[in-house]
Short mmCIF file of C-alpha atoms and ligand atoms in Angstrom, two decimals:
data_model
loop_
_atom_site.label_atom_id
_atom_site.label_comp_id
_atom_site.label_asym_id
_atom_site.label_seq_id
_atom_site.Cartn_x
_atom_site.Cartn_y
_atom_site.Cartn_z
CA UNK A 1369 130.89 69.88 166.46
CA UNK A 1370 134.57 70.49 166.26
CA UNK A 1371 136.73 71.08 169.08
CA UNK A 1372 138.15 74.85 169.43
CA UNK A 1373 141.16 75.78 169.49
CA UNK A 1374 141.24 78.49 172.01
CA UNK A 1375 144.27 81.12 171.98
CA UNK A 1376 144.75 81.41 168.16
CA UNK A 1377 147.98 82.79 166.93
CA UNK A 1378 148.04 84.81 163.83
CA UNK A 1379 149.69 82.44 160.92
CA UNK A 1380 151.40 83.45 157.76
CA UNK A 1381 152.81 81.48 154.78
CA UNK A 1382 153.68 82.05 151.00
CA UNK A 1383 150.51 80.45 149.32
CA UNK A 1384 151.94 80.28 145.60
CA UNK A 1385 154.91 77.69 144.83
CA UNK A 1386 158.85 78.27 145.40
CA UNK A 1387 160.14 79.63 142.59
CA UNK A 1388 160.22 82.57 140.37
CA UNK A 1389 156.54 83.77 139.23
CA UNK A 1390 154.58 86.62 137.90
CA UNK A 1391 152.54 86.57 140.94
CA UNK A 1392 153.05 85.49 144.61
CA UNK A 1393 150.85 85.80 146.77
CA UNK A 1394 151.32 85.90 150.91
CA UNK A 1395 148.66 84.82 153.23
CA UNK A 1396 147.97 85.66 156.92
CA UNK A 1397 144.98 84.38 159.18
CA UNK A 1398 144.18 85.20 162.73
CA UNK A 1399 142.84 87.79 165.29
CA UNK A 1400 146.15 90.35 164.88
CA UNK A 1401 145.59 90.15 160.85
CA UNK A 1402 144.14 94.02 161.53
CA UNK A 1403 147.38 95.37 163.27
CA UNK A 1404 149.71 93.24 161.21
CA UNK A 1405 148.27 95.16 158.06
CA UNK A 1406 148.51 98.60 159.35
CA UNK A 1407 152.25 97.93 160.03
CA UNK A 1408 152.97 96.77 156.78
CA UNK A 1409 150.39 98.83 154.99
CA UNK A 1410 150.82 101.63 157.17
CA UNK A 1411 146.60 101.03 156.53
CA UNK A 1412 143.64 98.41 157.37
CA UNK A 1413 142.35 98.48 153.40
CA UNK A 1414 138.75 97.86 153.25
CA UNK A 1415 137.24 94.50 153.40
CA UNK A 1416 136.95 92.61 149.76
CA UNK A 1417 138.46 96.00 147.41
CA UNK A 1418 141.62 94.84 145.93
CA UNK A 1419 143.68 97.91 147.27
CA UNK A 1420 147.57 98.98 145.72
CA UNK A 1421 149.68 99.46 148.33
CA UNK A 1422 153.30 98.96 149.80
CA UNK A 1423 154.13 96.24 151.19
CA UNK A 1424 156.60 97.10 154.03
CA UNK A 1425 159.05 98.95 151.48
CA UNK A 1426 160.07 95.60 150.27
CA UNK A 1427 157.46 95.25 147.45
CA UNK A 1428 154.83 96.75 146.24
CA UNK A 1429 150.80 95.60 144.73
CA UNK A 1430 147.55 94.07 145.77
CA UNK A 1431 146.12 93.96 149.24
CA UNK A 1432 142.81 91.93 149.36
CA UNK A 1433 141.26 92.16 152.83
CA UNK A 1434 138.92 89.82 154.18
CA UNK A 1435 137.07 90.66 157.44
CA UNK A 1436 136.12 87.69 159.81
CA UNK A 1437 133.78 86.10 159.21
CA UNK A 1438 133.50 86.51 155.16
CA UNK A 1439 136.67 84.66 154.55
CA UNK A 1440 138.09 81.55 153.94
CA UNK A 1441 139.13 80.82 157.54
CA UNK A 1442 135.96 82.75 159.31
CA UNK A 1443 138.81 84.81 160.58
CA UNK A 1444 140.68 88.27 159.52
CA UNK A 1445 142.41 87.51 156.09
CA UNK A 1446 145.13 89.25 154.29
CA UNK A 1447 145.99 88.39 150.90
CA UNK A 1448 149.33 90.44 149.55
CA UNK A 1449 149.95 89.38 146.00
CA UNK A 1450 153.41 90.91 145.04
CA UNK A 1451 156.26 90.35 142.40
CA UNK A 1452 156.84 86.30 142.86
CA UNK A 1453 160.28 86.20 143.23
CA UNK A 1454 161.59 84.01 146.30
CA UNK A 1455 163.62 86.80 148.03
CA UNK A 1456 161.09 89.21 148.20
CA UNK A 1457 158.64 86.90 148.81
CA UNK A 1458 160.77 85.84 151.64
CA UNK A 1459 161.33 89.57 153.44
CA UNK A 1460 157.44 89.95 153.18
CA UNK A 1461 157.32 86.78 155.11
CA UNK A 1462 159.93 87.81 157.87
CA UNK A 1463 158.14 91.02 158.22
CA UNK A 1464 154.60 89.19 158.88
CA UNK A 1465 156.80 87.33 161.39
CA UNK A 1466 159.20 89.94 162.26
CA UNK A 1467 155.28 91.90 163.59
CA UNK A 1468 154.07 89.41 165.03
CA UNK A 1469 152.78 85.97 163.04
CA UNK A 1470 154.15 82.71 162.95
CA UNK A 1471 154.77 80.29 159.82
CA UNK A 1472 151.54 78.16 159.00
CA UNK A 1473 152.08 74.15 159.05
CA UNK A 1474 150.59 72.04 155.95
CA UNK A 1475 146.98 72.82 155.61
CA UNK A 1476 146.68 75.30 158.55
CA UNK A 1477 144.28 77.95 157.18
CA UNK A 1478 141.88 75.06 155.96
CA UNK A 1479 141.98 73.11 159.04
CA UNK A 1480 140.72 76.52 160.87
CA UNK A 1481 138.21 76.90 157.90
CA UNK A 1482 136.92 73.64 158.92
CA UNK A 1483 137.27 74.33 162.97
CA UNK A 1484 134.92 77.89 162.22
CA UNK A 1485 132.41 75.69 160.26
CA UNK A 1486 133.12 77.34 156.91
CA UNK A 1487 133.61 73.86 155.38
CA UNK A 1488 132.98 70.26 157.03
CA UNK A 1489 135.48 67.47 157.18
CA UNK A 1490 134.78 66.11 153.38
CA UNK A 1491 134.68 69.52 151.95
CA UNK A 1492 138.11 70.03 153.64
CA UNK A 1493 139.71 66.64 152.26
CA UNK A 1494 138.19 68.00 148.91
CA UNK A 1495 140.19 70.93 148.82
CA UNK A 1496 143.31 69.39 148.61
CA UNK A 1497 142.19 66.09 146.46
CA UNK A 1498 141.27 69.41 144.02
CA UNK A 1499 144.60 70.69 143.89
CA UNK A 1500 146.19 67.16 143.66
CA UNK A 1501 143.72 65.79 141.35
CA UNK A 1502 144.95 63.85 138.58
CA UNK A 1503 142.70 63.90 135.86
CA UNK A 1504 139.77 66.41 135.13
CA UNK A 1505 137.58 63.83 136.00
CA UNK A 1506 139.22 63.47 139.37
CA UNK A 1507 139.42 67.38 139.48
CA UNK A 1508 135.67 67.77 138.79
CA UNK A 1509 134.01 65.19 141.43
CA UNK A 1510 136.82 66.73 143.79
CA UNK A 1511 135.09 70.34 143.12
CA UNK A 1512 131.11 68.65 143.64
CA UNK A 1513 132.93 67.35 147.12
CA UNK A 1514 134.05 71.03 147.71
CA UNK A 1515 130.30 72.41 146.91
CA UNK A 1516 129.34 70.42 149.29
CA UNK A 1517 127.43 67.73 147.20
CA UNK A 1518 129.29 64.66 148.86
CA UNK A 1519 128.26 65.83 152.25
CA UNK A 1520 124.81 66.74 151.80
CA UNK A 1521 124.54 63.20 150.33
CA UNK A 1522 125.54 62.03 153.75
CA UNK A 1523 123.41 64.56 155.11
CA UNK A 1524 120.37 63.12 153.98
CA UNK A 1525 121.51 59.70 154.86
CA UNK A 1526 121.76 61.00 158.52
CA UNK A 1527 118.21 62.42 158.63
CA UNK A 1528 116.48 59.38 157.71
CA UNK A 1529 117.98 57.51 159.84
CA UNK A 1530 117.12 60.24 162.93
CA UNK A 1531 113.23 60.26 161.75
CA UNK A 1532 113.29 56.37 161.72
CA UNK A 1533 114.96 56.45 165.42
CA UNK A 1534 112.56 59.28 166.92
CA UNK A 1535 109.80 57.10 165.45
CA UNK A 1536 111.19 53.62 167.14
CA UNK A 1537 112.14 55.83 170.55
CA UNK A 1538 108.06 56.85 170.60
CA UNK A 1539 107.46 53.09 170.01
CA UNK A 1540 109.27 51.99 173.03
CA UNK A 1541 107.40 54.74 175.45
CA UNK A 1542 104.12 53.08 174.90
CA UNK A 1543 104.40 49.42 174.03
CA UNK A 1544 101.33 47.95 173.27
CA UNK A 1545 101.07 44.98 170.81
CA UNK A 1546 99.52 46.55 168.17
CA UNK A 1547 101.31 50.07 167.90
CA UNK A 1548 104.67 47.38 167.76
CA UNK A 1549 103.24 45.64 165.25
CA UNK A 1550 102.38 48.59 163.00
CA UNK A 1551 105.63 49.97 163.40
CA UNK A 1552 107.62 46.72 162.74
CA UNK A 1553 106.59 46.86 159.53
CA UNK A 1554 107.02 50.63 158.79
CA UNK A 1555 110.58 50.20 160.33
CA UNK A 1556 111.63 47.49 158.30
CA UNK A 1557 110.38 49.07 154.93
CA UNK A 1558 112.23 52.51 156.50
CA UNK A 1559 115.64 50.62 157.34
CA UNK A 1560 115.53 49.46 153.29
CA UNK A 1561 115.06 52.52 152.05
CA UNK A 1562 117.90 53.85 154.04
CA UNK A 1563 120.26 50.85 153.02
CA UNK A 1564 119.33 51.38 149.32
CA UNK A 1565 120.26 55.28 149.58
CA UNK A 1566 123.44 54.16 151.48
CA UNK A 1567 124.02 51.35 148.78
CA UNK A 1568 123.89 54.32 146.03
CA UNK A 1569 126.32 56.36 147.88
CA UNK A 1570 128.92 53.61 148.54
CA UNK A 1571 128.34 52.18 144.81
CA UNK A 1572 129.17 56.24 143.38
CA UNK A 1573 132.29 56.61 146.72
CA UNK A 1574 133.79 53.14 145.23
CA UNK A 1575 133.89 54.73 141.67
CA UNK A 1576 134.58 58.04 142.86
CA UNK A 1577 137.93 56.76 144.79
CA UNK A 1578 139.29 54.78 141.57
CA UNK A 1579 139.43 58.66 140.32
CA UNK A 1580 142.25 59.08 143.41
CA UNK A 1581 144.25 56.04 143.87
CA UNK A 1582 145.93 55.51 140.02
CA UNK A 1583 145.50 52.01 139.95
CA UNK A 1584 148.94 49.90 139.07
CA UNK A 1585 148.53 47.22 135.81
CA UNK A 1586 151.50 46.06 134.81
CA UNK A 1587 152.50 44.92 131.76
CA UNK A 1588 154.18 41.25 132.12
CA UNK A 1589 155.43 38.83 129.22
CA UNK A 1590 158.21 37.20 127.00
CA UNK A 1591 160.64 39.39 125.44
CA UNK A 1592 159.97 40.36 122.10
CA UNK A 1593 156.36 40.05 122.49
CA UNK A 1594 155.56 43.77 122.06
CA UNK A 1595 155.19 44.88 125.66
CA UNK A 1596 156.83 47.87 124.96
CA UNK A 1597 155.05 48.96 121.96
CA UNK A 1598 151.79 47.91 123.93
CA UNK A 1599 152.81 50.91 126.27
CA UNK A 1600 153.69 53.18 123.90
CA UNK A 1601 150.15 52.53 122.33
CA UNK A 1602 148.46 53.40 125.81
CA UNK A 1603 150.43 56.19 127.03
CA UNK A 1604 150.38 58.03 122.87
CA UNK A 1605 153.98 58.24 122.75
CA UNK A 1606 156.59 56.64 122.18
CA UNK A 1607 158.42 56.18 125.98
CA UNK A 1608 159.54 52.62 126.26
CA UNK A 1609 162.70 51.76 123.59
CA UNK A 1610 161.23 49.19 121.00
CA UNK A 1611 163.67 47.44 119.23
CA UNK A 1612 163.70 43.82 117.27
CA UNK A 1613 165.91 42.48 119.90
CA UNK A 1614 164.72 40.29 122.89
CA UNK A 1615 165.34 41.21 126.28
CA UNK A 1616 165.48 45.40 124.95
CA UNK A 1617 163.99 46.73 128.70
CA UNK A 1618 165.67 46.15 131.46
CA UNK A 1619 164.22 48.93 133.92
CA UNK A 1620 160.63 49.07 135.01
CA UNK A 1621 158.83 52.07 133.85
CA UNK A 1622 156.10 53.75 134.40
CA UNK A 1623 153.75 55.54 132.63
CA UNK A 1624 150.57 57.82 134.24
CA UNK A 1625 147.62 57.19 131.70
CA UNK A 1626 144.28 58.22 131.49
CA UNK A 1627 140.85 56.14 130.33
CA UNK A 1628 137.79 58.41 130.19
CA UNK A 1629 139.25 60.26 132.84
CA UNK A 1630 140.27 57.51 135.45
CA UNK A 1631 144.18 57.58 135.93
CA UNK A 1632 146.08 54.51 135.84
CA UNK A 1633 150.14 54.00 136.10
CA UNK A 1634 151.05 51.41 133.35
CA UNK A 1635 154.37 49.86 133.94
CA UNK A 1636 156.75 48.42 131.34
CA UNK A 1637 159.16 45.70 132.40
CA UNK A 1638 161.95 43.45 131.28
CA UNK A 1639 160.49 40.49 129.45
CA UNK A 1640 160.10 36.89 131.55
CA UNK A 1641 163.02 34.68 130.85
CA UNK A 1642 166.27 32.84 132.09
CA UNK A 1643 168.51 35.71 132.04
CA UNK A 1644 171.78 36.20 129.77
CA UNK A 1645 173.31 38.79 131.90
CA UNK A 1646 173.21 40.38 135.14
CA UNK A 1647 171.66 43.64 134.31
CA UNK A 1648 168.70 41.17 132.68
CA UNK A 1649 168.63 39.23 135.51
CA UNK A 1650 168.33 42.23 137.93
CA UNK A 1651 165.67 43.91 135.56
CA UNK A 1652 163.75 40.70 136.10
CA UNK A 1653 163.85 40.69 139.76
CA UNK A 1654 162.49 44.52 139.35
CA UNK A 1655 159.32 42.97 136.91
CA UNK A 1656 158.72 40.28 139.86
CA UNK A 1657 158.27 43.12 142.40
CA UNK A 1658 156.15 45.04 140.39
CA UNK A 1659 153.75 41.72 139.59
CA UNK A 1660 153.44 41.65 143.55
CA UNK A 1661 152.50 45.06 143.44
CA UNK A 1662 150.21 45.08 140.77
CA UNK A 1663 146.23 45.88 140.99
CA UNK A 1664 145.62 44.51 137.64
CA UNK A 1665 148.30 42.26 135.16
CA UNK A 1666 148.20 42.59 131.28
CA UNK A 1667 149.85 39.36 130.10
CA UNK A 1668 151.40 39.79 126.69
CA UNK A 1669 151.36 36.75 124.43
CA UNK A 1670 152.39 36.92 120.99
CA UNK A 1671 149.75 35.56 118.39
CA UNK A 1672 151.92 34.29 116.15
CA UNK A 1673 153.68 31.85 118.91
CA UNK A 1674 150.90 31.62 121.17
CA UNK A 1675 150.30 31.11 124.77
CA UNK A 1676 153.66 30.41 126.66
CA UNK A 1677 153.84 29.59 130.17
CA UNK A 1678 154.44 32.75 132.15
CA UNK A 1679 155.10 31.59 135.81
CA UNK A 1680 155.42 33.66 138.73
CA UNK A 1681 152.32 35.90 137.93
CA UNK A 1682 150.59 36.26 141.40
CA UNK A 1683 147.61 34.51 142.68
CA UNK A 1684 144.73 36.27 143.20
CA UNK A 1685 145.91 39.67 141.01
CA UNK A 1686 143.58 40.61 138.58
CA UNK A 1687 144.41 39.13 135.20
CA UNK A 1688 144.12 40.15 131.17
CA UNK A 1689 145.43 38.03 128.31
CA UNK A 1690 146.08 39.97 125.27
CA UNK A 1691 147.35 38.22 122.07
CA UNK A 1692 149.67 41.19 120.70
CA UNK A 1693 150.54 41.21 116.65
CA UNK A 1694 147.33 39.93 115.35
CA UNK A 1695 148.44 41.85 112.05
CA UNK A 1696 151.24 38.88 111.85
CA UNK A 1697 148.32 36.31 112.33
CA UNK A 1698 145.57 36.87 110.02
CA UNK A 1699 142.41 35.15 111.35
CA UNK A 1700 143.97 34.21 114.92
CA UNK A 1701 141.22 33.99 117.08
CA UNK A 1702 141.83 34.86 120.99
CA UNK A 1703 140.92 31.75 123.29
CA UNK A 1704 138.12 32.82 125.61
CA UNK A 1705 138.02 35.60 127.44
CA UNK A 1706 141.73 36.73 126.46
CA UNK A 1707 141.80 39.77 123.47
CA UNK A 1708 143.46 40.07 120.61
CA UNK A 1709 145.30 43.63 119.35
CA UNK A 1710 148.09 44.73 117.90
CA UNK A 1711 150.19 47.63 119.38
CA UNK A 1712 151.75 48.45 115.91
CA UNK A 1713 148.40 49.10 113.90
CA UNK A 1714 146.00 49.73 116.94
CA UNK A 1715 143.85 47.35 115.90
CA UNK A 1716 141.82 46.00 119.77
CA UNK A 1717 143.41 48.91 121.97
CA UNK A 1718 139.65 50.31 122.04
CA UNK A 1719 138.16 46.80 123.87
CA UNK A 1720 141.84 46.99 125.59
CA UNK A 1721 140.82 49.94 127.28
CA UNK A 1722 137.34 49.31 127.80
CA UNK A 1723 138.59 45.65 129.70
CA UNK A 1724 141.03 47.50 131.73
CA UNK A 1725 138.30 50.32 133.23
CA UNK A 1726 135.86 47.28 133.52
CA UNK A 1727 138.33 45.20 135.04
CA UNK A 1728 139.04 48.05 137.66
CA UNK A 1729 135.04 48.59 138.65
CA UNK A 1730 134.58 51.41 136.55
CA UNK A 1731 131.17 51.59 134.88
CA UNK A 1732 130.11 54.77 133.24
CA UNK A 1733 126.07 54.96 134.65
CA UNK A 1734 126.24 58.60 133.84
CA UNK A 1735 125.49 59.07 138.02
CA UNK A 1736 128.08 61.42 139.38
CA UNK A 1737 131.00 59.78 141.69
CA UNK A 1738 132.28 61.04 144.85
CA UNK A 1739 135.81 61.50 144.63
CA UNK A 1740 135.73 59.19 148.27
CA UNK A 1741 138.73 58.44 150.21
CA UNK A 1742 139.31 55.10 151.84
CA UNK A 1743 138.04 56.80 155.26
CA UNK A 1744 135.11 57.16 153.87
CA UNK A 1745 134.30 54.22 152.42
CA UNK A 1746 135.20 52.33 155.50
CA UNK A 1747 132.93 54.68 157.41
CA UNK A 1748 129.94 54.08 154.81
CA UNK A 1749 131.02 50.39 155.11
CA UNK A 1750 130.56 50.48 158.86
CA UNK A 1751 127.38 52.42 158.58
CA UNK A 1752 126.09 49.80 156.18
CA UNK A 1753 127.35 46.95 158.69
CA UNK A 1754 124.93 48.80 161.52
CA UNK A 1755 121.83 48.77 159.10
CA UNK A 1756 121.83 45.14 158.20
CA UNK A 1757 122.76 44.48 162.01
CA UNK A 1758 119.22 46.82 162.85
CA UNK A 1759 117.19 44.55 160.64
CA UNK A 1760 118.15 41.81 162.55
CA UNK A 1761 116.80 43.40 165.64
CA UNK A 1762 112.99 44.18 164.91
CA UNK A 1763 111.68 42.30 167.80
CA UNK A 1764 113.56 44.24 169.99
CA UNK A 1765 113.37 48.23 169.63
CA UNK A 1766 116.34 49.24 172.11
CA UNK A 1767 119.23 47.40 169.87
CA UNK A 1768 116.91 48.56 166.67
CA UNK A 1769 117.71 51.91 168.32
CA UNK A 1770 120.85 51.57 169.05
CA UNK A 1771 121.94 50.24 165.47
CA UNK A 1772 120.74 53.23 163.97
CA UNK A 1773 122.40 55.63 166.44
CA UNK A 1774 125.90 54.08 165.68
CA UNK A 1775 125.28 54.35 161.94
CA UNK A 1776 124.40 57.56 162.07
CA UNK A 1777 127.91 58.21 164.15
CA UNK A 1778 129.70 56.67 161.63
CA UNK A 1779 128.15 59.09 158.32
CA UNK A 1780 129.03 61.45 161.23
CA UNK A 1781 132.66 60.96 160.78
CA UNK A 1782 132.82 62.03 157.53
CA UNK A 1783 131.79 65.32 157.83
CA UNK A 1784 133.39 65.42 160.68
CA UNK A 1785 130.69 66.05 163.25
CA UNK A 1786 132.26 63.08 164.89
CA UNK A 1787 135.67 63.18 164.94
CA UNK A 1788 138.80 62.23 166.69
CA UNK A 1789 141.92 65.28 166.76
CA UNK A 1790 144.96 62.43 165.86
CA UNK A 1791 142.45 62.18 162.51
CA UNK A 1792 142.43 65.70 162.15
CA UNK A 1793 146.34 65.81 161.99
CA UNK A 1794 146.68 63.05 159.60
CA UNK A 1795 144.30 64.95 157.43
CA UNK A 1796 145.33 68.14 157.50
CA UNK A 1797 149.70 66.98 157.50
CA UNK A 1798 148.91 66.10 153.84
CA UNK A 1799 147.98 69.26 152.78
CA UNK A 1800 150.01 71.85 151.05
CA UNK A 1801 151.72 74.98 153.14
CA UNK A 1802 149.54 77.89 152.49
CA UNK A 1803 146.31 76.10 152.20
N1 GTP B 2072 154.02 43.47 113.45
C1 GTP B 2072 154.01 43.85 114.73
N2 GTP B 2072 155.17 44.02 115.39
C2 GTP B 2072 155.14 44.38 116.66
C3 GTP B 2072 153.91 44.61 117.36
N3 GTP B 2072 154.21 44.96 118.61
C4 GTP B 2072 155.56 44.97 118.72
N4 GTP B 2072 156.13 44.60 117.55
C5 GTP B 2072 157.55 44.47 117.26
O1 GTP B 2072 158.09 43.45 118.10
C6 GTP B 2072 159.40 43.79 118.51
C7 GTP B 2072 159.51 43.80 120.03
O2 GTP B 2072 158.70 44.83 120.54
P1 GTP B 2072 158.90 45.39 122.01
O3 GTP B 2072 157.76 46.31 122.26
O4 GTP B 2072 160.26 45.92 122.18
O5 GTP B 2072 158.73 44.05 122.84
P2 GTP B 2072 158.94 43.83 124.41
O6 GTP B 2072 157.94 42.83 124.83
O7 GTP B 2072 158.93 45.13 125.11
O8 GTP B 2072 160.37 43.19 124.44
P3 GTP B 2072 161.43 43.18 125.66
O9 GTP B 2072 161.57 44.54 126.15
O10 GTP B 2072 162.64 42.67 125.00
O11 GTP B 2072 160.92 42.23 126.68
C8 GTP B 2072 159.70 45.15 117.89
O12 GTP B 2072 160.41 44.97 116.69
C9 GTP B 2072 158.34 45.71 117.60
O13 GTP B 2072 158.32 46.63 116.53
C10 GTP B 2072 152.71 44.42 116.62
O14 GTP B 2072 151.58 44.58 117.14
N5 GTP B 2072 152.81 44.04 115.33
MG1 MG B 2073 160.32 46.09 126.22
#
């Protein structure tokens, strides 16, 4: 279970953005939430019943009251939603200090959410990978997280694996050959039933966390050979300068996309050539640094010249050839493997986009993903790594044991019933102030 953290203070922060607004809305969390109110309210309003009020003579509107522990922390909660401008939203937050509170850090009230065991670890991460999601697809598997869907996923994970340990721990109290033999092989069928159901959840974590990262795919090529216009196409409108000319970008850009709901960052750069000038030849440096970078190269070729040699492109990177102007080249046909399209009519964007989500791991099975972060998936990974390393040890019921016990500590980290407090930090640093 989570540490406490005896000695609470009583924390405040403006929960809506800086800036002017119709609404802002102040937040306070902690044991003196009670007195606090009845100084600025001159009143404690009654739990839940949005109440008008004053707000210390600086503003005046809603007072939502949440009494510990119906409320997003488990603690006292007062919610003041005023007139958002910053200066008044700034006296109501000297007077919360002014009687007694002190400014949240990043993610404060949801790290004591999660420390009164009103949401786990996962559910916790989820709330902020909700408000930064970056595609309703992201935003959605970030809300099943929230619900708790993710977690009870693990959940179930974990309690197989403690039925198949109190089973093996009986085993080793009486040893006789035959009960060992009977249980060897209702262990081993057991441990593959566990490893398929933790298969399933890494295979939906890996899709889910494509929904997070953005991946990079950057478009590389010749001048002239539409790599521009090929972003344009993508992104819907018209960003990158297209002109006739060779060697028209000079400056990287990038472009956030979307494909069925997975983001990606498409970057435009200066075409691959010897350089006529210096700003070329320094917007060409800038296309070499983003090939290192890049998850997943689109090589531009034009179909009416061909393949040309494009050096440079990094080893290993994921790689798609796309002929570009196939309405110059009637009847061109790709070589294998490599598409053909053209960015001006639109003609093979569709299989473009399809070979870009495929090419990233993305398979629509209709399952839903978990919108997984890379802790998790290392933690599944080392959970998975403890399975296969317990099927391995059948003949010998202790290690069996013992396999299981440290896979089940690993699912344990993700919900955080195992946790470390410098992981805590990390987590909760990210977050927003006021969440
Ligand atoms: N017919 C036809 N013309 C295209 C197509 N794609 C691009 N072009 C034209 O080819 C020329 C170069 O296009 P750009 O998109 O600027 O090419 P680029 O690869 O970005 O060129 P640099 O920035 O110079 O490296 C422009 O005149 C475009 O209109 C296409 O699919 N069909
Ligand atoms: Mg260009």
């Amino acid at each position: 279970m989570p540490s406490d953290e005896l000695n609470r203070d009583t924390i405040a922060a403006i929960a809506t953005p800086a800036g002017r607004g119709g609404i802002g809305v102040l937040r306070i969390s902690g044991p003196e939430v009670p007195r606090i109110a009845r100084e600025i309210l001159g009143r404690l309003p009654e739990p839940r019943v949005a109440t008008f009020a004053s707000f210390a003579k600086l503003d005046e509107g809603i007072a939502l009251y949440f009494a510990a522990p119906h409320s997003y922390t488990g603690e006292p909660v007062l919610e003041l939603q005023g007139h958002g401008g910053p200066v008044v939203m700034q006296a109501l937050l000297a007077a919360c200090l002014d009687a007694g509170a002190r400014v949240a850090e990043p993610g404060e009230f949801t790290r004591r959410a999660y420390l009164e065991g009103k949401l786990d670890l996962a559910q916790a991460e989820a709330v902020a990978d909700l408000i930064d999601a970056a595609s309703r697809e992201a935003a959605r598997s970030a809300l099943r997280s929230l619900s708790g869907e993710f977690s009870a996923a693990i959940g179930a994970l974990q309690r197989q694996l403690v039925e198949l340990r109190a089973l093996t721990e009986a085993t080793l109290d009486f040893p006789e050959e035959e009960l060992d033999v009977l249980h060897r092989d209702d262990a081993a069928a057991r441990l593959a039933q566990v490893q398929h159901a933790l298969e399933n959840v890494l295979a939906r974590s890996r899709q889910g966390s494509l929904l997070r990262s953005g991946i990079h795919v950057v478009l590389a090529g010749r001048p002239n050979v539409g790599k521009s216009s090929l972003l344009n196409r993508l992104a819907g409108e018209e960003r990158a300068i297209v002109t006739p000319q060779p060697g028209t970008t000079r400056d990287a850009l990038r472009e956030p996309i979307q494909i069925e709901g997975v983001p990606l960052v498409v970057v435009d750069t200066a075409g691959l050539r010897v350089a006529s000038d210096m700003i070329e030849r320094l917007g060409i440096e800038r296309t070499q640094r983003e090939l290192a970078r890049a998850d997943v190269v689109l090589a531009v070729f034009d179909a009416t010249r061909g393949r040309d040699a494009l050096e440079n492109l990094p080893a290993g990177t994921q790689c798609i050839e796309v002929y570009n102007k196939v309405d110059l080249a009637p009847g061109f046909v790709p070589p294998a493997g490599a598409l053909a399209l053209s960015a001006k009519t639109g003609q093979g964007i569709e299989p473009l986009r399809r070979a870009l989500l495929e090419t990233m791991g993305w398979t629509s099975t209709g399952e839903s993903v978990f919108l997984a972060r890379e802790r998790h998936l290392r933690a599944l990974e080392r959970a998975q790594a403890h399975l296969a390393a317990a099927g391995r040890e059948t003949r010998r019921w202790e290690f069996f044991a013992e396999e299981l016990r440290l896979a089940h500590v690993a699912l344990g980290t993700i919900t955080g019933e195992f946790s470390a407090d410098d992981l805590l930090g990390e987590i909760f640093a990210r977050f927003c102030i006021g969440k």
